[in-house]
PDB file of C-alpha atoms in Angstrom:
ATOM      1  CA  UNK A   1      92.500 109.081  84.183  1.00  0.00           C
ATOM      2  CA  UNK A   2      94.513 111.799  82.369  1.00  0.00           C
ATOM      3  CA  UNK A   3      95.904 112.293  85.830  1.00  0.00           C
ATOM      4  CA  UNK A   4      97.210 108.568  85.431  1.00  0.00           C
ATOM      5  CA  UNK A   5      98.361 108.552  81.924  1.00  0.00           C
ATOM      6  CA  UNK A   6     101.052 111.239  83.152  1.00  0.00           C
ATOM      7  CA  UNK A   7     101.694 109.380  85.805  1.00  0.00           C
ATOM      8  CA  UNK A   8     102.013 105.659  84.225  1.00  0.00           C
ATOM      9  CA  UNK A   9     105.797 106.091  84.451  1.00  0.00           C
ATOM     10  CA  UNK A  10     105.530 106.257  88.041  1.00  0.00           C
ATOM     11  CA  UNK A  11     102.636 103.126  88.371  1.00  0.00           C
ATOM     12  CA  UNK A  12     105.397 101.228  86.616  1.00  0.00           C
ATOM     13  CA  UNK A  13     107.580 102.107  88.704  1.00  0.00           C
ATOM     14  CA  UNK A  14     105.530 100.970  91.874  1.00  0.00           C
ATOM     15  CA  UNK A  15     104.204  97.819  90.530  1.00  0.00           C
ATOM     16  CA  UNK A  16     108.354  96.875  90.109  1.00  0.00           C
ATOM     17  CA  UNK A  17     109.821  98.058  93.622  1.00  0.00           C
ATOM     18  CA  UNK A  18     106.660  95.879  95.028  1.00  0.00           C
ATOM     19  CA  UNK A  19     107.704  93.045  92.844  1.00  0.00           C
ATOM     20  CA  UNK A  20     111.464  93.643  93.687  1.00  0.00           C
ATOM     21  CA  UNK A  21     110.109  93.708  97.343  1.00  0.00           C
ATOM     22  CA  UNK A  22     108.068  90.966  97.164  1.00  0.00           C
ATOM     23  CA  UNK A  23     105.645  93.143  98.513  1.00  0.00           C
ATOM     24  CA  UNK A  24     102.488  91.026  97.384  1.00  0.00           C
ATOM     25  CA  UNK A  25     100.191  93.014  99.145  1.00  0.00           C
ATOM     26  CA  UNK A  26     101.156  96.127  97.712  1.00  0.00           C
ATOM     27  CA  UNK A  27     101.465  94.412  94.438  1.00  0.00           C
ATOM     28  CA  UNK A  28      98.211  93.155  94.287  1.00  0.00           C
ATOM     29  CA  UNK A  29      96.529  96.633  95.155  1.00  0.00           C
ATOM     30  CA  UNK A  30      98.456  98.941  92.409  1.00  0.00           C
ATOM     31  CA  UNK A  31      97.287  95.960  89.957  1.00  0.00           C
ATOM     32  CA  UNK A  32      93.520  95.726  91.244  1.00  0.00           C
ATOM     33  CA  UNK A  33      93.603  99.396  91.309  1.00  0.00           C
ATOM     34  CA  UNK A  34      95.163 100.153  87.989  1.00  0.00           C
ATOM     35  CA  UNK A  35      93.312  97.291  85.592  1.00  0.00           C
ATOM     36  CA  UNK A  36      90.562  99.678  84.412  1.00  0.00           C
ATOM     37  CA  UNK A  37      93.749 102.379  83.602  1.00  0.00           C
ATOM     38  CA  UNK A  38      95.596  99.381  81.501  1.00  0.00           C
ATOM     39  CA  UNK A  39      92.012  98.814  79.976  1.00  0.00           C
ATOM     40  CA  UNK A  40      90.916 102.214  78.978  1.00  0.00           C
ATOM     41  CA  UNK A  41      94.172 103.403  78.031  1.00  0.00           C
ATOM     42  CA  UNK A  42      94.656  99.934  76.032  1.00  0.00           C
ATOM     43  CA  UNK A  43      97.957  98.500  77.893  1.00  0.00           C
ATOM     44  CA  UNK A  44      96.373  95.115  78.055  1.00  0.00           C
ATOM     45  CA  UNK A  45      99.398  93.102  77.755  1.00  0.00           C
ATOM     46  CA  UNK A  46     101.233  95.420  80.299  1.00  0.00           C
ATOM     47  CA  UNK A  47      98.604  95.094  82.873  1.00  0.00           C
ATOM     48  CA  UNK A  48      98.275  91.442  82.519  1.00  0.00           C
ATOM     49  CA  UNK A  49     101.699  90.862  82.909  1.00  0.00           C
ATOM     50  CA  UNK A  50     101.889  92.730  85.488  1.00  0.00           C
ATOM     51  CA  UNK A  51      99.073  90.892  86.738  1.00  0.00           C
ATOM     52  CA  UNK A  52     100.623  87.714  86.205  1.00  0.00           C
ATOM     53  CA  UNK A  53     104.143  89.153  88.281  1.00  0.00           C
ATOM     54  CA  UNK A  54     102.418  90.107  91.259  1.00  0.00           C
ATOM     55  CA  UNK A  55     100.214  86.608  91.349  1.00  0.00           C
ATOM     56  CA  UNK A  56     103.498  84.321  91.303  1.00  0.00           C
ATOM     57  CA  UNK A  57     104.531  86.323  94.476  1.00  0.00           C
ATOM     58  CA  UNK A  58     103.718  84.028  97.914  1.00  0.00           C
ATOM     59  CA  UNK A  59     100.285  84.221  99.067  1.00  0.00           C
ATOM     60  CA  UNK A  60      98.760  87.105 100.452  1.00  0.00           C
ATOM     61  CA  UNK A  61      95.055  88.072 100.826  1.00  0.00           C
ATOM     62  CA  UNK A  62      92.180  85.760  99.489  1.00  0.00           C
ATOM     63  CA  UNK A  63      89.799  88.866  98.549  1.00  0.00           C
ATOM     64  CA  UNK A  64      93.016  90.832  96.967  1.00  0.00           C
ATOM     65  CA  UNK A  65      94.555  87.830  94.778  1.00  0.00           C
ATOM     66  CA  UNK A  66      90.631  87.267  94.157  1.00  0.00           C
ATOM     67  CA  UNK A  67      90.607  91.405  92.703  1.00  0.00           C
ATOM     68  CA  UNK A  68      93.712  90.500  90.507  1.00  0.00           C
ATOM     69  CA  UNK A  69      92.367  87.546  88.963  1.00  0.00           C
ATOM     70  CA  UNK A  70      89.603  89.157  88.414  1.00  0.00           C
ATOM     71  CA  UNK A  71      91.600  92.391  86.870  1.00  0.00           C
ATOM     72  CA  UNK A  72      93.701  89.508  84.944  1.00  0.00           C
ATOM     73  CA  UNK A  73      90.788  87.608  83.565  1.00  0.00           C
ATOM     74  CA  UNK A  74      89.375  90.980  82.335  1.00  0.00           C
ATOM     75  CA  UNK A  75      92.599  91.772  81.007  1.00  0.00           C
ATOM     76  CA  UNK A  76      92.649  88.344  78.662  1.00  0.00           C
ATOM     77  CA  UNK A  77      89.013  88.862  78.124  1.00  0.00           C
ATOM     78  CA  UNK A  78      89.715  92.187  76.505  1.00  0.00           C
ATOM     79  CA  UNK A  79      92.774  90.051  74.292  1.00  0.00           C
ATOM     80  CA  UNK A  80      90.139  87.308  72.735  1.00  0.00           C
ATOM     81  CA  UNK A  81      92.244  84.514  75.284  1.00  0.00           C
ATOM     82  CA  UNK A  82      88.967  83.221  76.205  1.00  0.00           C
ATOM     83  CA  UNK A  83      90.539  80.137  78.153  1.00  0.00           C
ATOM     84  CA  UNK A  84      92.776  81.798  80.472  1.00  0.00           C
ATOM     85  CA  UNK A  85      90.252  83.985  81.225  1.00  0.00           C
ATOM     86  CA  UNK A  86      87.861  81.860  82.229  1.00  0.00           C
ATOM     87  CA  UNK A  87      90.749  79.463  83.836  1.00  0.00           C
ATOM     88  CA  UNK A  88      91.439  83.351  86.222  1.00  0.00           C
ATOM     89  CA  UNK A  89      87.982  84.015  86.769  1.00  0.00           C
ATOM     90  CA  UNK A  90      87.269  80.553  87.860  1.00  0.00           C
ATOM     91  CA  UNK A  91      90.189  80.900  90.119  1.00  0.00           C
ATOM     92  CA  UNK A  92      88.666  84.036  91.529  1.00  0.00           C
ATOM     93  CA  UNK A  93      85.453  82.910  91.763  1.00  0.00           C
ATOM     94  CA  UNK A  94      86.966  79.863  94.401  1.00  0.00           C
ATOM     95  CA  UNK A  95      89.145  82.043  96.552  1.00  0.00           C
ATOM     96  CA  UNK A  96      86.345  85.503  96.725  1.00  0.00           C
ATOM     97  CA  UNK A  97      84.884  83.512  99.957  1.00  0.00           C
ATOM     98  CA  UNK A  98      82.098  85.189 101.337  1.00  0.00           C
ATOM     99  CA  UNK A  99      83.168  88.227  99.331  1.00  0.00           C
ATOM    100  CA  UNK A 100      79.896  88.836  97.466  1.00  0.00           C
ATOM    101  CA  UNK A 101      81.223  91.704  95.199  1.00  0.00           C
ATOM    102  CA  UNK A 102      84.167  89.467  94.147  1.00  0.00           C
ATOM    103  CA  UNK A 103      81.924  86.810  93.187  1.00  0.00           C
ATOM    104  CA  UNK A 104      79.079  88.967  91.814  1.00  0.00           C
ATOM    105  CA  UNK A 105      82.045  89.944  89.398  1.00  0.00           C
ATOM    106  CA  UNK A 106      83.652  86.615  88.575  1.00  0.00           C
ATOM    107  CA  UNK A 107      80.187  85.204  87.768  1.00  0.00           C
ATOM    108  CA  UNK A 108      79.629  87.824  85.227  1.00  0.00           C
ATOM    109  CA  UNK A 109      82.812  87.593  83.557  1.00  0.00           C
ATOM    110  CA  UNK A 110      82.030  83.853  83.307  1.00  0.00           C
ATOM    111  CA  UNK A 111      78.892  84.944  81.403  1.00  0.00           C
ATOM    112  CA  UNK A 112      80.631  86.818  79.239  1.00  0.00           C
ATOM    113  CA  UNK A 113      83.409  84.270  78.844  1.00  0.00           C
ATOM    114  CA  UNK A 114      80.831  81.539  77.932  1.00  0.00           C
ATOM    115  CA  UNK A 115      79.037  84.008  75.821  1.00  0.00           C
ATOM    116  CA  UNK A 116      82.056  84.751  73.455  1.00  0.00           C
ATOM    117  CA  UNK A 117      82.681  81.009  73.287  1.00  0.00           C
ATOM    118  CA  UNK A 118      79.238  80.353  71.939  1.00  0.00           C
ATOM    119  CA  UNK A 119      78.145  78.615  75.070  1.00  0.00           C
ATOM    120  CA  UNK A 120      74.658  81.012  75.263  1.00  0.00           C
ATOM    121  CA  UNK A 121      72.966  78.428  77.965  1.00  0.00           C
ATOM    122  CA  UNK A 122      75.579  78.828  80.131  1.00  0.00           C
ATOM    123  CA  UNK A 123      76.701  81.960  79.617  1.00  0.00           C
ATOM    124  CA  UNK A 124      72.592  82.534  80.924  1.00  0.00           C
ATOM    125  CA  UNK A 125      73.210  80.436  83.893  1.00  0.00           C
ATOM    126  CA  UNK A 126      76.247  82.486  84.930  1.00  0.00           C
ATOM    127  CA  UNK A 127      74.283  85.603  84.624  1.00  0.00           C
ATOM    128  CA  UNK A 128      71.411  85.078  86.464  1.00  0.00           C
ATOM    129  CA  UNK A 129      73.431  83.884  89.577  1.00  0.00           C
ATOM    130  CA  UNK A 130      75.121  87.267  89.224  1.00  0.00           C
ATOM    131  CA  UNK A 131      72.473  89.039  88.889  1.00  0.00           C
ATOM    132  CA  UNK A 132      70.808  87.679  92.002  1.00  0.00           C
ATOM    133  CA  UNK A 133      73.760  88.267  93.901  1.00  0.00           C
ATOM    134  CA  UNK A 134      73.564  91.337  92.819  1.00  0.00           C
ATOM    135  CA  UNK A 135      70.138  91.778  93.857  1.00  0.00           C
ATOM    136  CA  UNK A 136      70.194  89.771  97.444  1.00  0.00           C
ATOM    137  CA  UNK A 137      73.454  92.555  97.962  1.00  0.00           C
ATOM    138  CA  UNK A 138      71.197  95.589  97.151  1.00  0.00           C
ATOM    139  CA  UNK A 139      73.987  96.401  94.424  1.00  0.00           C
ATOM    140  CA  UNK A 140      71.859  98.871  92.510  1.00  0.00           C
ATOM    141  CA  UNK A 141      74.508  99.757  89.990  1.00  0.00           C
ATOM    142  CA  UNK A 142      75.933  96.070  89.373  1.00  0.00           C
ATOM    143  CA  UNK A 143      71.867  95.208  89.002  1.00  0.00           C
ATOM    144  CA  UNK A 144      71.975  97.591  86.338  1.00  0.00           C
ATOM    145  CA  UNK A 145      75.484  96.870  84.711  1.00  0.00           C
ATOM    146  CA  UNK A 146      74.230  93.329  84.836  1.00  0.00           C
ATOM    147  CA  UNK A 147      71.361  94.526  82.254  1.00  0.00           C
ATOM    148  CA  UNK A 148      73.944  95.042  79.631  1.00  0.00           C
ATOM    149  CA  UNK A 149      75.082  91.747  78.893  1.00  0.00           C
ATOM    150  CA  UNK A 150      75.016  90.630  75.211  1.00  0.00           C
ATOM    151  CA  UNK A 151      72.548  87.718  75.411  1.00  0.00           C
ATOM    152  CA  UNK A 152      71.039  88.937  71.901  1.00  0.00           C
ATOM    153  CA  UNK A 153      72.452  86.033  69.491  1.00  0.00           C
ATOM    154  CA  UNK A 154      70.298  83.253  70.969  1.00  0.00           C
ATOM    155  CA  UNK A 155      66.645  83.857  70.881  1.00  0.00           C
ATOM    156  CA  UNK A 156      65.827  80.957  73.268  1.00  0.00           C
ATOM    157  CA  UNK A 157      68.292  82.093  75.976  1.00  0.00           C
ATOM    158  CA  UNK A 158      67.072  85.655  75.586  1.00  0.00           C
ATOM    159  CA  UNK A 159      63.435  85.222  75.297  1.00  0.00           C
ATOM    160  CA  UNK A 160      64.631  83.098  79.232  1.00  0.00           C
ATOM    161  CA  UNK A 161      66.536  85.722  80.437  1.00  0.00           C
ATOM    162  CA  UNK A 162      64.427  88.682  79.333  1.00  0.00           C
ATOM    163  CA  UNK A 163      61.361  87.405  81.242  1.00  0.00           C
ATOM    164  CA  UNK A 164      63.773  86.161  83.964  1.00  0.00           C
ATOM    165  CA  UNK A 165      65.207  89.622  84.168  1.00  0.00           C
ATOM    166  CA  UNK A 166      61.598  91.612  83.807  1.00  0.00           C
ATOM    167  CA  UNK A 167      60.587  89.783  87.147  1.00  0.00           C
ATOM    168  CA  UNK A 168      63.770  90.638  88.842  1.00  0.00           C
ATOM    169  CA  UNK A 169      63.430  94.704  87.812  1.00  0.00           C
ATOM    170  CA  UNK A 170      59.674  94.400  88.834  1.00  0.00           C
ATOM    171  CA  UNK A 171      60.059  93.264  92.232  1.00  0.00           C
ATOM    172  CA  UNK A 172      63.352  95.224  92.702  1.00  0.00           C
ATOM    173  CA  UNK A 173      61.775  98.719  91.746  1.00  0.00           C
ATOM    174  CA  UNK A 174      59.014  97.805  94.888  1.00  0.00           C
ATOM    175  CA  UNK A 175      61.749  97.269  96.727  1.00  0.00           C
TER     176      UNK A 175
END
């Protein structure tokens, strides 16, 4: 990451000559790549519009714009712009296809989405079907990561999710 920061002149860089280019593929991996940079290191508004740059380009791969919207929606998340968020991870969510990891992600920044929104019932709903994605994929370290998200402001949807969630770990750790 330090690595990065040195180098963030040069990801600029990149992420323009693919625009200039209209090189959307290349575009859309520096940007799916470099999200969790712009997040740690707090560029947020650089890395969505970046983000949002490298989307208007023409088409290019389903999974990859999926990874972008994805990157984006986490991007706005991380802002408080709860609606375009969920508006990006909704689009994500549609194009990921059969890609499970893509939608194991989009579903559980839809939780979290509906969760900041106040929406706890939902924001349940969208977790669980992440989390058994999660599980049915054998994704041992999205299982866990799943475990983490804030359901603790609604005592009905926790007390659900908490037993829902026990059951899950049980019959995972046999597995």
């Amino acid at each position: 990451l330090a690595q990065l920061e040195r180098n963030a002149a040069n990801l600029r860089q990149a992420v323009e000559w693919a625009l200039e280019q209209k090189d959307t593929v290349l575009g859309l991996r520096l940007c799916s790549a470099a999200w969790r940079f712009w997040h740690l290191k707090s560029h947020l508004g650089e890395g969505r519009a970046f983000c949002e740059r490298v989307l208007a380009l023409p088409a290019g791969p389903a999974d990859l714009r999926a990874k972008v919207l994805n990157a984006n929606g986490r991007l706005a998340y991380l802002q408080g712009d709860y609606g375009e968020a969920r508006k990006l991870h909704e689009a994500a969510l549609k194009l990921a296809g059969d890609g499970e990891a893509i939608q194991a992600m989009s579903l559980n920044a839809l939780g979290a989405v509906a969760y900041e929104e106040g929406h706890y019932a939902e924001a349940v709903d969208w977790f669980k079907r992440a989390f058994d994605l999660r599980r049915a994929m054998d994704d041992r370290f999205g299982h866990f990561a799943q475990i983490r998200n804030p359901l603790d402001s609604d005592a009905t949807a926790v007390a659900a999710f908490q037993t829902e969630l026990a059951k899950k770990l049980q019959a995972f750790r046999k597995s």
